[in-house]
Amino acid sequence: MITKRIIPCLDVRDGRVVKGVNFAGLRDVSSPVALAEYYSGCGADELVFYDITASAEGRSLFTEILRETASKVFIPLTVGGGINTLEDFDRVLKCGADKVSVNSGAIRNPALVYEAAKRYGNQCVVLSADVKRVDGVFRVFSKGGRENTGMEAIQWIRRCVENGAGEVVVNSIDTDGVKGGFDLEMLDAVCDAVSVPVIASGGAGNIQDFIHLFQHNPKVDAGLAASIFHFGEVRIADLKQAMADAQISVRR
């Protein structure tokens, strides 16, 4: 049985971790360096670091805060935000990232996923898809959830995986920060479309939401969350104990 991963997410703006609801109303949480060090030592399987305004502001990801954060992390680190070229991949990897997450950059240049996978390997390229229902259709959004691309999400995700993305993070804008549970309908559609690892993001409110996620769809490889971990509503050790009690394979 494949071990399920628990992944805290650091949404970083102006060098601080922030969190909102439905990708809006951001409030300050903490230092990414301090949080990364905490999560690295308390049982998290991986960590995701997003510079959430890099694409919208048309700039490269901040490297100084990333380098300092990476130095405190001893678990796999995925980094995204403002990734538009192979040079961006190279820069972020040299700062200490293990994997690079691409979203808006791939939308602007779909060949980026193929080129990055060819140079760095599929396992290094993570597609981060910000998805929202528009008139009942899953649509891809760019620039931190600000801009509707008009593209149908499942076809887009399948295309990027065919081009070499080795992992997919499905960010449901509809459930982000709402704490009402993961977007199971959206995740089912993605898991049916691709064979690479799928990470569920958006909607976790309590331990049971993770249990329900993995029991509902065993194809989902990992659960990603932010505020419930940042604000101490769920301790990772408690979550993993509950998962083990529910016969869900987890690294302890």
Short mmCIF file of N, CA, C and O in Angstrom, two decimals, residues 2 20 29-30 34 42-43 46 59 64 68 82 86 131 135 147 157 167 178 182 186 190 201 221 235 250:
data_model
loop_
_atom_site.label_atom_id
_atom_site.label_comp_id
_atom_site.label_asym_id
_atom_site.label_seq_id
_atom_site.Cartn_x
_atom_site.Cartn_y
_atom_site.Cartn_z
N ILE A 2 0.56 2.22 -0.87
CA ILE A 2 1.35 3.44 -0.96
C ILE A 2 1.09 4.33 0.25
O ILE A 2 -0.05 4.57 0.63
N GLY A 20 -5.65 33.07 3.25
CA GLY A 20 -6.95 33.69 3.02
C GLY A 20 -8.03 32.66 2.81
O GLY A 20 -7.88 31.49 3.16
N VAL A 29 0.55 35.34 8.86
CA VAL A 29 0.64 34.17 9.74
C VAL A 29 1.96 34.14 10.50
O VAL A 29 2.00 34.18 11.72
N SER A 30 3.09 34.08 9.73
CA SER A 30 4.37 33.89 10.41
C SER A 30 5.51 34.03 9.42
O SER A 30 5.30 34.29 8.24
N ALA A 34 10.72 30.19 10.04
CA ALA A 34 10.33 29.58 11.32
C ALA A 34 9.34 28.44 11.11
O ALA A 34 9.46 27.37 11.72
N CYS A 42 8.34 18.17 12.79
CA CYS A 42 7.16 17.66 13.52
C CYS A 42 6.38 16.62 12.73
O CYS A 42 5.22 16.35 13.05
N GLY A 43 7.01 16.03 11.69
CA GLY A 43 6.36 14.91 11.04
C GLY A 43 5.78 15.15 9.66
O GLY A 43 5.22 14.23 9.06
N GLU A 46 6.44 16.40 3.39
CA GLU A 46 7.03 17.33 2.43
C GLU A 46 6.56 18.72 2.80
O GLU A 46 5.72 18.90 3.68
N ARG A 59 7.18 39.27 -11.69
CA ARG A 59 8.57 39.24 -11.23
C ARG A 59 9.01 37.82 -10.94
O ARG A 59 8.20 36.90 -10.90
N GLU A 64 16.25 35.02 -1.77
CA GLU A 64 16.93 35.11 -0.48
C GLU A 64 16.13 34.41 0.62
O GLU A 64 16.68 33.61 1.37
N GLU A 68 17.07 30.77 2.62
CA GLU A 68 17.10 30.66 4.08
C GLU A 68 16.10 29.60 4.55
O GLU A 68 16.39 28.81 5.45
N GLY A 82 6.13 32.49 -10.03
CA GLY A 82 6.99 33.21 -10.97
C GLY A 82 7.92 32.30 -11.75
O GLY A 82 8.99 32.73 -12.17
N LEU A 86 13.28 27.97 -18.06
CA LEU A 86 14.19 26.96 -17.52
C LEU A 86 15.19 27.59 -16.56
O LEU A 86 15.62 26.94 -15.60
N VAL A 131 -8.02 25.64 -9.91
CA VAL A 131 -9.23 25.28 -10.65
C VAL A 131 -10.47 25.78 -9.92
O VAL A 131 -10.57 25.67 -8.69
N ASP A 135 -19.84 28.19 -14.40
CA ASP A 135 -21.03 27.66 -15.08
C ASP A 135 -21.00 26.13 -15.15
O ASP A 135 -21.34 25.53 -16.18
N GLU A 147 -7.13 35.21 -12.62
CA GLU A 147 -7.49 35.33 -14.03
C GLU A 147 -8.00 34.00 -14.60
O GLU A 147 -7.30 32.99 -14.55
N ILE A 157 -4.77 19.56 -17.49
CA ILE A 157 -3.95 18.75 -16.59
C ILE A 157 -3.43 17.51 -17.33
O ILE A 157 -2.24 17.17 -17.23
N GLU A 167 3.88 15.16 -11.28
CA GLU A 167 3.00 15.25 -10.12
C GLU A 167 2.03 16.41 -10.36
O GLU A 167 2.37 17.38 -11.05
N VAL A 178 -12.11 27.35 3.13
CA VAL A 178 -13.48 27.27 3.63
C VAL A 178 -13.60 26.26 4.77
O VAL A 178 -14.48 26.36 5.63
N PHE A 182 -12.24 18.55 1.39
CA PHE A 182 -11.60 18.63 0.08
C PHE A 182 -12.65 18.53 -1.04
O PHE A 182 -13.76 18.03 -0.84
N MET A 186 -13.84 17.22 -7.92
CA MET A 186 -12.74 17.69 -8.75
C MET A 186 -11.58 16.70 -8.72
O MET A 186 -11.00 16.36 -9.76
N VAL A 190 -9.72 14.42 -11.80
CA VAL A 190 -8.29 14.48 -12.12
C VAL A 190 -7.66 13.09 -12.01
O VAL A 190 -6.89 12.67 -12.88
N SER A 201 -5.55 19.82 -2.60
CA SER A 201 -5.31 21.08 -1.91
C SER A 201 -6.58 21.92 -1.91
O SER A 201 -7.23 22.08 -2.94
N ASP A 221 -2.68 10.80 -3.64
CA ASP A 221 -1.41 10.46 -2.98
C ASP A 221 -1.12 11.28 -1.73
O ASP A 221 -0.40 10.82 -0.85
N ARG A 235 -2.71 19.06 14.68
CA ARG A 235 -1.30 18.70 14.81
C ARG A 235 -1.02 17.53 13.88
O ARG A 235 -1.81 16.57 13.81
N VAL A 250 0.64 5.48 6.44
CA VAL A 250 1.22 6.78 6.65
C VAL A 250 2.59 6.63 7.28
O VAL A 250 2.84 5.69 8.05
#
